[in-house]
Amino acid sequence: MDRRERALAALMLFVVLTGVAIVVSGSRPASAQGTAPGVVQLLAYACAIAGGVVLVRASDQRGRRLGGLVLAAAAVMLLVDGLTLLAAEDEGANIGAGLARLVCLLLVGGATVQVALDVAAARRDASQG
């Protein structure tokens, strides 16, 4: 398994775990969220960071660029979630933080698609060669 395949596995796990965290969070009342959604999301961020590090260590410029993008987006999402936890609960929703998180999720999703396309192209070339 080359670096791109490992990065793709980590990024896909990020996507799945983020979906699980959203579902778990949405299935509970806001006053009784508990720690499960946060723990699952932290595991998702760890997967995104792992995928980003694998991509940054790649030998090609495209992989390094995608890895940097994933790492930056994961850092912003961690910062947003951390600041949201520190904010007072009586303030209500922060639409700016939600928008920043959504943009970062879309960036990581786009990077995941690019890595998936690269892996598919490499497999196709290997099977033809």
PDB file of C-alpha atoms in Angstrom:
ATOM      1  CA  MET A   1       0.000   0.000   0.000  1.00  0.00           C
ATOM      2  CA  ASP A   2       1.593   3.280  -1.060  1.00  0.00           C
ATOM      3  CA  ARG A   3       1.287   6.605   0.731  1.00  0.00           C
ATOM      4  CA  ARG A   4      -1.719   7.789  -1.225  1.00  0.00           C
ATOM      5  CA  GLU A   5      -3.698   4.670  -0.329  1.00  0.00           C
ATOM      6  CA  ARG A   6      -2.877   5.091   3.361  1.00  0.00           C
ATOM      7  CA  ALA A   7      -3.799   8.765   3.201  1.00  0.00           C
ATOM      8  CA  LEU A   8      -7.044   7.905   1.421  1.00  0.00           C
ATOM      9  CA  ALA A   9      -7.923   5.337   4.097  1.00  0.00           C
ATOM     10  CA  ALA A  10      -7.302   7.891   6.859  1.00  0.00           C
ATOM     11  CA  LEU A  11      -9.283  10.609   5.076  1.00  0.00           C
ATOM     12  CA  MET A  12     -12.194   8.264   4.381  1.00  0.00           C
ATOM     13  CA  LEU A  13     -12.188   7.293   8.055  1.00  0.00           C
ATOM     14  CA  PHE A  14     -12.323  11.013   8.886  1.00  0.00           C
ATOM     15  CA  VAL A  15     -15.401  11.382   6.684  1.00  0.00           C
ATOM     16  CA  VAL A  16     -17.129   8.368   8.247  1.00  0.00           C
ATOM     17  CA  LEU A  17     -16.310   9.360  11.835  1.00  0.00           C
ATOM     18  CA  THR A  18     -17.449  12.938  11.221  1.00  0.00           C
ATOM     19  CA  GLY A  19     -20.743  11.589   9.907  1.00  0.00           C
ATOM     20  CA  VAL A  20     -21.097   9.368  12.971  1.00  0.00           C
ATOM     21  CA  ALA A  21     -20.376  12.316  15.282  1.00  0.00           C
ATOM     22  CA  ILE A  22     -23.016  14.411  13.518  1.00  0.00           C
ATOM     23  CA  VAL A  23     -25.601  11.621  13.750  1.00  0.00           C
ATOM     24  CA  VAL A  24     -24.867  10.939  17.422  1.00  0.00           C
ATOM     25  CA  SER A  25     -25.001  14.654  18.214  1.00  0.00           C
ATOM     26  CA  GLY A  26     -28.239  15.117  16.290  1.00  0.00           C
ATOM     27  CA  SER A  27     -29.944  12.206  18.007  1.00  0.00           C
ATOM     28  CA  ARG A  28     -29.593  13.775  21.445  1.00  0.00           C
ATOM     29  CA  PRO A  29     -31.145  16.902  22.931  1.00  0.00           C
ATOM     30  CA  ALA A  30     -28.821  19.916  23.035  1.00  0.00           C
ATOM     31  CA  SER A  31     -28.834  19.915  26.833  1.00  0.00           C
ATOM     32  CA  ALA A  32     -27.770  16.237  27.019  1.00  0.00           C
ATOM     33  CA  GLN A  33     -25.085  15.842  24.359  1.00  0.00           C
ATOM     34  CA  GLY A  34     -22.591  14.045  26.571  1.00  0.00           C
ATOM     35  CA  THR A  35     -19.040  13.362  25.481  1.00  0.00           C
ATOM     36  CA  ALA A  36     -19.638  10.771  22.753  1.00  0.00           C
ATOM     37  CA  PRO A  37     -19.963  13.206  19.811  1.00  0.00           C
ATOM     38  CA  GLY A  38     -16.860  15.097  20.896  1.00  0.00           C
ATOM     39  CA  VAL A  39     -14.790  11.951  21.353  1.00  0.00           C
ATOM     40  CA  VAL A  40     -15.816  10.587  17.956  1.00  0.00           C
ATOM     41  CA  GLN A  41     -15.033  13.944  16.332  1.00  0.00           C
ATOM     42  CA  LEU A  42     -11.603  14.037  18.001  1.00  0.00           C
ATOM     43  CA  LEU A  43     -10.896  10.587  16.559  1.00  0.00           C
ATOM     44  CA  ALA A  44     -11.973  11.941  13.175  1.00  0.00           C
ATOM     45  CA  TYR A  45      -9.567  14.872  13.509  1.00  0.00           C
ATOM     46  CA  ALA A  46      -6.769  12.454  14.406  1.00  0.00           C
ATOM     47  CA  CYS A  47      -7.494  10.556  11.177  1.00  0.00           C
ATOM     48  CA  ALA A  48      -7.463  13.786   9.159  1.00  0.00           C
ATOM     49  CA  ILE A  49      -4.154  14.806  10.700  1.00  0.00           C
ATOM     50  CA  ALA A  50      -2.690  11.355  10.017  1.00  0.00           C
ATOM     51  CA  GLY A  51      -3.841  11.520   6.391  1.00  0.00           C
ATOM     52  CA  GLY A  52      -2.447  15.027   6.035  1.00  0.00           C
ATOM     53  CA  VAL A  53       0.927  14.019   7.467  1.00  0.00           C
ATOM     54  CA  VAL A  54       1.137  11.046   5.105  1.00  0.00           C
ATOM     55  CA  LEU A  55       0.385  13.335   2.166  1.00  0.00           C
ATOM     56  CA  VAL A  56       2.868  16.003   3.285  1.00  0.00           C
ATOM     57  CA  ARG A  57       5.593  13.360   3.401  1.00  0.00           C
ATOM     58  CA  ALA A  58       4.827  12.377  -0.218  1.00  0.00           C
ATOM     59  CA  SER A  59       7.475  12.904  -2.858  1.00  0.00           C
ATOM     60  CA  ASP A  60       5.258  14.789  -5.288  1.00  0.00           C
ATOM     61  CA  GLN A  61       4.306  18.450  -5.039  1.00  0.00           C
ATOM     62  CA  ARG A  62       0.582  17.741  -5.439  1.00  0.00           C
ATOM     63  CA  GLY A  63       0.577  15.393  -2.442  1.00  0.00           C
ATOM     64  CA  ARG A  64       2.421  17.898  -0.283  1.00  0.00           C
ATOM     65  CA  ARG A  65      -0.010  20.641  -1.272  1.00  0.00           C
ATOM     66  CA  LEU A  66      -3.058  18.480  -0.515  1.00  0.00           C
ATOM     67  CA  GLY A  67      -1.504  17.371   2.771  1.00  0.00           C
ATOM     68  CA  GLY A  68      -0.884  20.960   3.803  1.00  0.00           C
ATOM     69  CA  LEU A  69      -4.469  21.824   2.957  1.00  0.00           C
ATOM     70  CA  VAL A  70      -5.794  18.910   5.025  1.00  0.00           C
ATOM     71  CA  LEU A  71      -3.559  19.778   7.983  1.00  0.00           C
ATOM     72  CA  ALA A  72      -4.573  23.445   7.887  1.00  0.00           C
ATOM     73  CA  ALA A  73      -8.270  22.586   7.652  1.00  0.00           C
ATOM     74  CA  ALA A  74      -7.986  20.093  10.526  1.00  0.00           C
ATOM     75  CA  ALA A  75      -6.191  22.696  12.647  1.00  0.00           C
ATOM     76  CA  VAL A  76      -8.912  25.274  11.970  1.00  0.00           C
ATOM     77  CA  MET A  77     -11.660  22.759  12.808  1.00  0.00           C
ATOM     78  CA  LEU A  78      -9.901  21.808  16.044  1.00  0.00           C
ATOM     79  CA  LEU A  79      -9.538  25.480  16.931  1.00  0.00           C
ATOM     80  CA  VAL A  80     -13.200  26.201  16.156  1.00  0.00           C
ATOM     81  CA  ASP A  81     -14.372  23.225  18.223  1.00  0.00           C
ATOM     82  CA  GLY A  82     -12.055  24.185  21.072  1.00  0.00           C
ATOM     83  CA  LEU A  83     -13.268  27.774  21.104  1.00  0.00           C
ATOM     84  CA  THR A  84     -16.867  26.594  20.915  1.00  0.00           C
ATOM     85  CA  LEU A  85     -16.316  24.416  23.993  1.00  0.00           C
ATOM     86  CA  LEU A  86     -14.770  27.331  25.874  1.00  0.00           C
ATOM     87  CA  ALA A  87     -17.601  29.715  24.981  1.00  0.00           C
ATOM     88  CA  ALA A  88     -20.457  30.106  27.393  1.00  0.00           C
ATOM     89  CA  GLU A  89     -23.405  27.828  26.664  1.00  0.00           C
ATOM     90  CA  ASP A  90     -25.941  30.631  27.050  1.00  0.00           C
ATOM     91  CA  GLU A  91     -24.567  32.541  24.049  1.00  0.00           C
ATOM     92  CA  GLY A  92     -26.336  30.322  21.533  1.00  0.00           C
ATOM     93  CA  ALA A  93     -25.093  29.136  18.172  1.00  0.00           C
ATOM     94  CA  ASN A  94     -22.144  30.845  16.506  1.00  0.00           C
ATOM     95  CA  ILE A  95     -22.913  30.970  12.807  1.00  0.00           C
ATOM     96  CA  GLY A  96     -19.406  32.157  11.918  1.00  0.00           C
ATOM     97  CA  ALA A  97     -17.827  29.151  13.603  1.00  0.00           C
ATOM     98  CA  GLY A  98     -20.292  26.861  11.868  1.00  0.00           C
ATOM     99  CA  LEU A  99     -19.470  28.407   8.504  1.00  0.00           C
ATOM    100  CA  ALA A 100     -15.723  28.061   9.109  1.00  0.00           C
ATOM    101  CA  ARG A 101     -16.204  24.408  10.048  1.00  0.00           C
ATOM    102  CA  LEU A 102     -18.354  23.779   6.967  1.00  0.00           C
ATOM    103  CA  VAL A 103     -15.759  25.350   4.657  1.00  0.00           C
ATOM    104  CA  CYS A 104     -13.017  23.221   6.225  1.00  0.00           C
ATOM    105  CA  LEU A 105     -15.131  20.072   5.896  1.00  0.00           C
ATOM    106  CA  LEU A 106     -15.651  20.867   2.213  1.00  0.00           C
ATOM    107  CA  LEU A 107     -11.908  21.429   1.731  1.00  0.00           C
ATOM    108  CA  VAL A 108     -11.051  18.095   3.338  1.00  0.00           C
ATOM    109  CA  GLY A 109     -13.793  16.420   1.305  1.00  0.00           C
ATOM    110  CA  GLY A 110     -12.378  17.900  -1.896  1.00  0.00           C
ATOM    111  CA  ALA A 111      -8.870  16.782  -0.971  1.00  0.00           C
ATOM    112  CA  THR A 112     -10.224  13.292  -0.269  1.00  0.00           C
ATOM    113  CA  VAL A 113     -11.791  13.178  -3.727  1.00  0.00           C
ATOM    114  CA  GLN A 114      -8.517  14.294  -5.321  1.00  0.00           C
ATOM    115  CA  VAL A 115      -6.555  11.608  -3.472  1.00  0.00           C
ATOM    116  CA  ALA A 116      -9.164   9.000  -4.459  1.00  0.00           C
ATOM    117  CA  LEU A 117      -8.823  10.021  -8.109  1.00  0.00           C
ATOM    118  CA  ASP A 118      -5.025   9.799  -7.857  1.00  0.00           C
ATOM    119  CA  VAL A 119      -5.227   6.334  -6.292  1.00  0.00           C
ATOM    120  CA  ALA A 120      -7.665   5.158  -8.965  1.00  0.00           C
ATOM    121  CA  ALA A 121      -5.420   6.493 -11.740  1.00  0.00           C
ATOM    122  CA  ALA A 122      -2.367   4.807 -10.220  1.00  0.00           C
ATOM    123  CA  ARG A 123      -4.209   1.496  -9.959  1.00  0.00           C
ATOM    124  CA  ARG A 124      -5.440   1.797 -13.534  1.00  0.00           C
ATOM    125  CA  ASP A 125      -1.912   2.532 -14.780  1.00  0.00           C
ATOM    126  CA  ALA A 126      -0.499  -0.385 -12.782  1.00  0.00           C
ATOM    127  CA  SER A 127      -3.068  -2.801 -14.164  1.00  0.00           C
ATOM    128  CA  GLN A 128      -2.395  -1.717 -17.752  1.00  0.00           C
ATOM    129  CA  GLY A 129       1.363  -1.718 -17.436  1.00  0.00           C
TER     130      GLY A 129
END
